Coordinates of C-alpha atoms and ligand atoms in Angstrom, one line a residue:
M1 CA 7.6 6.4 21.3
S2 CA 10.2 4.4 20.4
Y3 CA 10.6 4.5 16.5
T4 CA 14.2 5.6 17.1
G5 CA 16.0 2.4 16.9
P6 CA 18.6 1.2 14.2
D7 CA 17.1 1.8 10.9
F8 CA 17.3 -1.4 9.2
E9 CA 15.8 -0.1 6.0
P10 CA 18.7 1.4 3.7
S11 CA 17.3 3.6 1.1
Q12 CA 15.8 1.2 -1.9
P13 CA 18.0 1.8 -4.5
R14 CA 16.2 1.8 -8.3
R15 CA 16.9 -1.5 -10.0
S16 CA 18.3 -1.6 -13.3
R17 CA 16.4 -4.6 -14.2
L18 CA 13.7 -6.8 -12.9
R19 CA 14.1 -9.8 -10.9
R20 CA 12.0 -11.9 -13.3
P21 CA 11.9 -11.3 -16.8
L22 CA 8.9 -9.0 -17.7
T23 CA 7.5 -11.1 -20.2
V24 CA 6.8 -13.9 -17.5
A25 CA 4.9 -11.6 -15.3
V26 CA 2.8 -10.5 -18.2
A27 CA 2.1 -13.7 -20.0
A28 CA 1.3 -15.1 -16.5
L29 CA -1.1 -12.3 -15.8
V30 CA -4.6 -13.1 -17.5
P31 CA -4.8 -16.4 -16.9
G32 CA -3.3 -16.7 -13.5
A33 CA -4.9 -13.6 -12.0
L34 CA -8.0 -15.2 -10.6
L35 CA -6.9 -18.7 -10.4
G36 CA -4.9 -18.4 -7.3
W37 CA -7.5 -16.1 -6.0
G38 CA -10.2 -18.7 -6.2
V39 CA -8.0 -21.1 -4.5
Y40 CA -7.9 -18.7 -1.4
A41 CA -11.4 -17.6 -1.5
A42 CA -12.4 -21.1 -1.6
V43 CA -10.6 -22.1 1.7
G44 CA -11.2 -18.8 3.4
G45 CA -12.7 -19.4 6.7
P46 CA -15.6 -17.6 8.4
D47 CA -14.6 -13.8 9.3
D48 CA -15.1 -11.7 12.2
G49 CA -12.6 -12.7 14.8
G50 CA -13.1 -9.3 16.4
G51 CA -10.3 -8.0 14.5
D52 CA -9.3 -4.3 14.4
A53 CA -10.5 -3.2 10.9
G54 CA -9.6 0.2 12.0
D55 CA -5.9 0.8 11.0
A56 CA -6.7 2.5 8.1
A57 CA -9.6 4.6 9.6
G58 CA -7.2 5.9 12.2
A59 CA -7.5 3.3 14.9
G60 CA -4.5 1.5 14.6
T61 CA -2.0 0.8 17.2
S62 CA 0.6 3.5 17.7
A63 CA 2.6 2.3 20.1
A64 CA 5.7 0.7 19.7
P65 CA 8.0 -1.4 21.6
S66 CA 11.4 0.1 22.6
S67 CA 13.5 -2.7 20.7
D68 CA 14.1 -3.9 17.3
A69 CA 14.3 -7.4 16.8
P70 CA 17.8 -8.0 15.3
G71 CA 17.3 -8.6 11.7
S72 CA 13.6 -8.3 11.7
P73 CA 13.2 -6.4 8.2
G74 CA 14.8 -9.4 6.7
G75 CA 15.9 -9.3 2.9
D76 CA 17.5 -6.0 2.3
A77 CA 20.3 -7.3 3.8
K78 CA 20.9 -9.4 0.6
R79 CA 21.4 -6.0 -1.5
P80 CA 24.9 -6.0 -3.3
A81 CA 27.1 -3.9 -1.0
G82 CA 27.9 -0.7 -2.6
S83 CA 24.4 0.1 -3.9
S84 CA 23.9 3.7 -4.6
P85 CA 20.9 5.2 -2.7
A86 CA 18.0 6.1 -4.3
P87 CA 17.7 9.6 -6.4
P88 CA 15.7 12.3 -5.4
S89 CA 11.9 11.4 -6.0
G90 CA 9.7 13.1 -8.6
K91 CA 10.7 12.2 -12.0
P92 CA 10.2 8.7 -13.3
S93 CA 12.7 7.0 -14.5
A94 CA 13.0 5.9 -18.3
P95 CA 11.3 2.6 -19.0
A96 CA 13.2 -0.2 -19.9
A97 CA 13.5 -0.8 -23.7
G98 CA 11.1 -3.2 -25.1
S99 CA 8.4 -2.4 -22.5
G100 CA 6.2 0.6 -22.5
A101 CA 2.8 -1.1 -21.9
L102 CA 1.7 1.2 -19.8
R103 CA 2.8 4.4 -21.6
G104 CA 0.5 7.2 -21.0
K105 CA -1.0 5.9 -17.9
V106 CA -0.5 7.7 -14.7
V107 CA -0.5 5.6 -11.2
V108 CA -0.5 7.2 -7.8
I109 CA 1.0 5.0 -4.9
D110 CA 0.1 6.3 -1.5
P111 CA 2.4 5.0 1.1
G112 CA 0.4 4.8 4.3
H113 CA 1.3 7.1 6.9
N114 CA 4.6 8.6 7.4
P115 CA 7.8 7.6 9.4
A116 CA 7.9 10.7 11.0
N117 CA 4.2 11.2 12.0
F118 CA 4.8 10.4 15.6
Q119 CA 6.9 13.6 16.1
H120 CA 4.0 15.6 14.9
P121 CA 1.1 14.4 17.1
S122 CA -0.5 18.0 16.9
E123 CA -0.4 18.4 13.2
I124 CA -1.4 14.9 12.6
N125 CA -4.1 15.0 15.1
R126 CA -5.4 18.2 13.4
K127 CA -9.2 17.3 12.0
V128 CA -9.6 17.6 8.2
N129 CA -12.8 17.5 6.2
V130 CA -13.6 14.0 4.2
G131 CA -17.0 15.1 3.1
T132 CA -18.6 13.0 5.2
H133 CA -17.2 13.8 8.4
W134 CA -14.3 15.4 10.0
K135 CA -11.3 13.0 11.1
E136 CA -7.6 13.2 11.8
C137 CA -5.0 14.2 9.3
D138 CA -3.2 11.3 9.6
T139 CA -2.1 8.7 11.8
T140 CA 1.2 7.1 13.1
G141 CA 0.4 3.8 11.9
T142 CA 1.2 0.6 13.4
A143 CA 4.3 -1.5 14.0
T144 CA 5.6 -5.0 14.6
N145 CA 5.6 -6.1 18.2
A146 CA 9.5 -5.6 17.4
G147 CA 8.9 -2.1 16.6
W148 CA 9.3 -1.9 12.9
P149 CA 6.7 1.0 12.0
E150 CA 4.0 0.3 9.2
A151 CA 5.4 3.7 7.6
K152 CA 8.8 2.1 6.5
F153 CA 7.0 -0.7 5.4
T154 CA 4.7 1.2 3.2
L155 CA 7.3 3.2 1.9
D156 CA 9.6 0.2 1.0
V157 CA 6.7 -1.8 -0.9
A158 CA 5.9 1.7 -2.5
H159 CA 9.5 1.8 -3.9
R160 CA 9.3 -1.5 -5.2
L161 CA 6.0 -1.1 -6.8
R162 CA 7.0 2.3 -8.5
D163 CA 10.0 0.6 -9.9
L164 CA 8.1 -2.4 -11.4
L165 CA 5.3 0.0 -13.0
E166 CA 8.0 2.7 -14.4
K167 CA 9.8 -0.5 -16.2
Q168 CA 6.4 -0.9 -17.9
G169 CA 6.3 2.7 -19.0
A170 CA 3.7 4.2 -16.3
T171 CA 4.2 7.6 -14.9
V172 CA 4.1 7.1 -11.4
K173 CA 3.6 9.5 -8.5
L174 CA 4.1 9.2 -4.7
T175 CA 2.1 10.9 -2.4
Q176 CA 4.9 11.0 0.1
D177 CA 8.5 9.8 -0.2
G178 CA 9.7 10.4 3.4
D179 CA 10.6 13.7 2.3
R180 CA 7.8 15.5 4.4
A181 CA 7.8 16.3 8.3
Y182 CA 4.4 14.4 8.4
G183 CA 1.6 13.5 6.6
P184 CA 0.2 14.5 4.1
C185 CA -3.1 14.6 5.4
V186 CA -6.0 12.0 4.0
D187 CA -7.5 14.8 2.1
E188 CA -4.4 15.7 0.4
R189 CA -3.5 12.2 -0.5
A190 CA -6.9 12.0 -2.1
R191 CA -6.0 15.3 -4.0
I192 CA -2.8 14.2 -5.3
G193 CA -4.2 11.3 -7.0
N194 CA -7.2 13.7 -8.3
E195 CA -5.0 16.2 -9.7
A196 CA -2.6 13.8 -11.3
K197 CA -5.6 12.3 -13.1
A198 CA -4.5 8.9 -12.1
D199 CA -6.0 6.1 -14.0
A200 CA -5.7 4.2 -10.9
A201 CA -4.5 5.0 -7.3
L202 CA -3.4 2.5 -4.4
S203 CA -2.9 3.3 -1.0
I204 CA -0.4 0.6 0.9
H205 CA -0.8 -0.3 4.5
A206 CA -0.4 -3.0 7.0
D207 CA -3.0 -3.4 9.8
G208 CA -2.4 -3.6 13.3
S209 CA -4.8 -6.4 14.5
G210 CA -4.8 -9.2 17.0
T211 CA -2.6 -12.3 17.3
G212 CA -3.9 -14.8 15.1
N213 CA -5.6 -12.6 12.7
R214 CA -3.9 -13.1 9.6
G215 CA -3.8 -12.2 5.8
F216 CA -4.5 -9.3 3.5
H217 CA -7.5 -7.3 2.3
V218 CA -8.5 -4.7 -0.2
I219 CA -10.5 -1.8 0.9
M220 CA -12.7 -0.4 -2.2
P221 CA -14.9 2.7 -1.7
G222 CA -18.7 2.4 -1.2
P223 CA -21.0 4.7 -2.5
V224 CA -20.7 8.0 -0.7
H225 CA -22.5 11.4 -1.8
D226 CA -21.9 14.1 0.9
G227 CA -20.2 17.4 1.1
A228 CA -17.1 17.3 -1.0
A229 CA -17.2 13.7 -1.2
D230 CA -19.1 11.8 -4.3
T231 CA -17.5 8.4 -5.0
R232 CA -20.6 7.5 -7.3
P233 CA -18.3 7.4 -10.5
I234 CA -15.6 5.6 -9.2
V235 CA -17.2 2.7 -7.2
A236 CA -17.4 0.4 -10.2
P237 CA -14.0 0.9 -11.8
S238 CA -12.5 1.1 -7.9
A239 CA -14.2 -2.6 -7.5
E240 CA -12.6 -4.0 -10.5
L241 CA -9.1 -2.3 -9.4
G242 CA -9.7 -4.0 -6.2
K243 CA -10.4 -7.4 -7.4
R244 CA -7.6 -7.3 -9.8
V245 CA -5.0 -6.0 -7.1
A246 CA -6.2 -8.9 -4.5
G247 CA -6.1 -11.5 -7.1
G248 CA -2.6 -10.7 -8.3
F249 CA -1.4 -10.1 -4.7
A250 CA -3.0 -13.5 -3.6
R251 CA -1.3 -15.4 -6.5
V252 CA 2.2 -13.8 -6.4
T253 CA 2.5 -13.8 -2.5
G254 CA 0.8 -17.1 -2.0
T255 CA -0.9 -15.2 1.0
A256 CA -4.5 -15.9 2.2
P257 CA -7.1 -13.3 2.5
A258 CA -7.8 -12.1 6.0
N259 CA -9.5 -14.5 8.4
Y260 CA -10.7 -11.7 10.6
L261 CA -13.0 -9.9 8.2
G262 CA -14.3 -9.7 4.5
D263 CA -15.9 -13.3 4.8
G264 CA -12.5 -14.8 3.4
T265 CA -13.0 -13.0 0.3
G266 CA -9.9 -10.3 1.0
L267 CA -12.4 -7.7 -0.1
V268 CA -13.9 -5.0 2.2
T269 CA -16.1 -1.9 1.2
R270 CA -15.9 1.3 3.4
T271 CA -17.5 4.4 3.2
D272 CA -15.4 6.0 6.2
L273 CA -12.1 6.4 4.6
G274 CA -11.2 10.1 3.7
G275 CA -8.4 8.8 1.1
L276 CA -11.3 6.8 -0.7
N277 CA -14.3 9.3 -0.1
L278 CA -12.6 12.1 -1.5
S279 CA -11.0 10.4 -4.6
T280 CA -12.4 11.1 -7.9
V281 CA -10.3 8.6 -9.5
P282 CA -10.4 4.8 -9.3
K283 CA -8.7 4.0 -6.1
V284 CA -8.0 1.3 -3.4
F285 CA -6.3 0.5 -0.3
I286 CA -4.3 -2.9 0.6
E287 CA -3.7 -3.9 4.1
C288 CA -0.9 -6.6 3.2
G289 CA -1.1 -8.4 6.5
N290 CA -1.1 -7.9 10.1
M291 CA 2.0 -6.6 11.8
R292 CA 0.7 -7.7 15.6
D293 CA 0.4 -11.0 14.3
A294 CA 4.1 -12.8 14.5
T295 CA 3.5 -15.3 11.8
D296 CA 2.3 -12.3 9.4
A297 CA 5.0 -9.9 10.9
A298 CA 7.6 -12.4 9.3
L299 CA 6.2 -11.8 6.0
L300 CA 5.9 -8.1 6.1
T301 CA 9.4 -7.8 7.6
S302 CA 11.0 -9.8 4.6
G303 CA 12.7 -8.3 1.6
S304 CA 11.9 -11.0 -0.5
W305 CA 8.2 -11.0 0.4
R306 CA 7.9 -7.3 0.0
Q307 CA 9.2 -7.8 -3.6
K308 CA 6.4 -10.4 -4.1
A309 CA 3.7 -8.2 -2.8
A310 CA 4.8 -5.1 -4.9
Q311 CA 4.9 -7.5 -7.9
G312 CA 1.5 -8.8 -7.0
M313 CA 0.1 -5.4 -6.8
S314 CA 1.9 -4.4 -10.2
E315 CA 0.2 -7.5 -12.0
G316 CA -3.3 -6.3 -10.7
I317 CA -2.6 -2.9 -11.7
V318 CA -1.4 -3.8 -15.0
S319 CA -4.4 -6.1 -15.5
F320 CA -6.8 -3.3 -14.4
L321 CA -5.0 -0.5 -16.8
R322 CA -4.8 -3.0 -19.8
G323 CA -8.5 -4.0 -19.6
Ligands
ZN1 ZN1 -2.0 2.0 7.9

């Protein structure tokens, strides 16, 4: 495994202000949310290019090449010199003055995988019960062909999303913040959202599929009632959350829905993911792009694109929470 190359990702500092005025984002939310989405849905081509839909199911590629492409992670270099590192996680920062639309709302962000999972194969391969079946505790996730791991992508986007939501007054909890040796396991990831009584939970990923397979998709829970899993109460609200997150993401990033699954809708329903099956709160996954496709990877490794990705997710979540 070769996730040991130079770390191009300095800690994400908490920003003191949004890059764009909050009012713009909010004002644009309702009328724009599904407009951009409709455009992409309309042009979406046929699916089923044989792509690997399995990243989130634990079938994602785990191998990484031995070198990092210079500068591959992109935009973080633009950050002002002397930025202080992020403070310890756990305590949400005070919302910016004049905001607070999400006051009282709890959002759990689940950054997929863990940058250190590859160092703990026996622990993450341990099987946990996800209600319907047993599956691995967690997986390493995929990586770009240049070796930039999905787990760093997910954590970076999670930090950006946390900042945006906290500025609107939400209480935000991350399932992991690079502060654990591995994991957490998928059952614990669900439990964290449940115990937080999250109003919305979002698991962030990027896919590991074949070259030419491009675009994002949102995964929503299907009806499952088996063992400890009972998704029936969350299927409908999760579908609503998923549509709004997909719409916001498409509009803000300008990225098209996946061309290799979901019939061009960018929406997929699954019943095999422990993180969804065990959730008792509205929850979806988003696969932001295909790390193994060079064109998608160029986006995923760009800090400015990741900011848009987080903005799009935030707008979808805000739309869902405000009804
Ligand atoms: Zn993943």
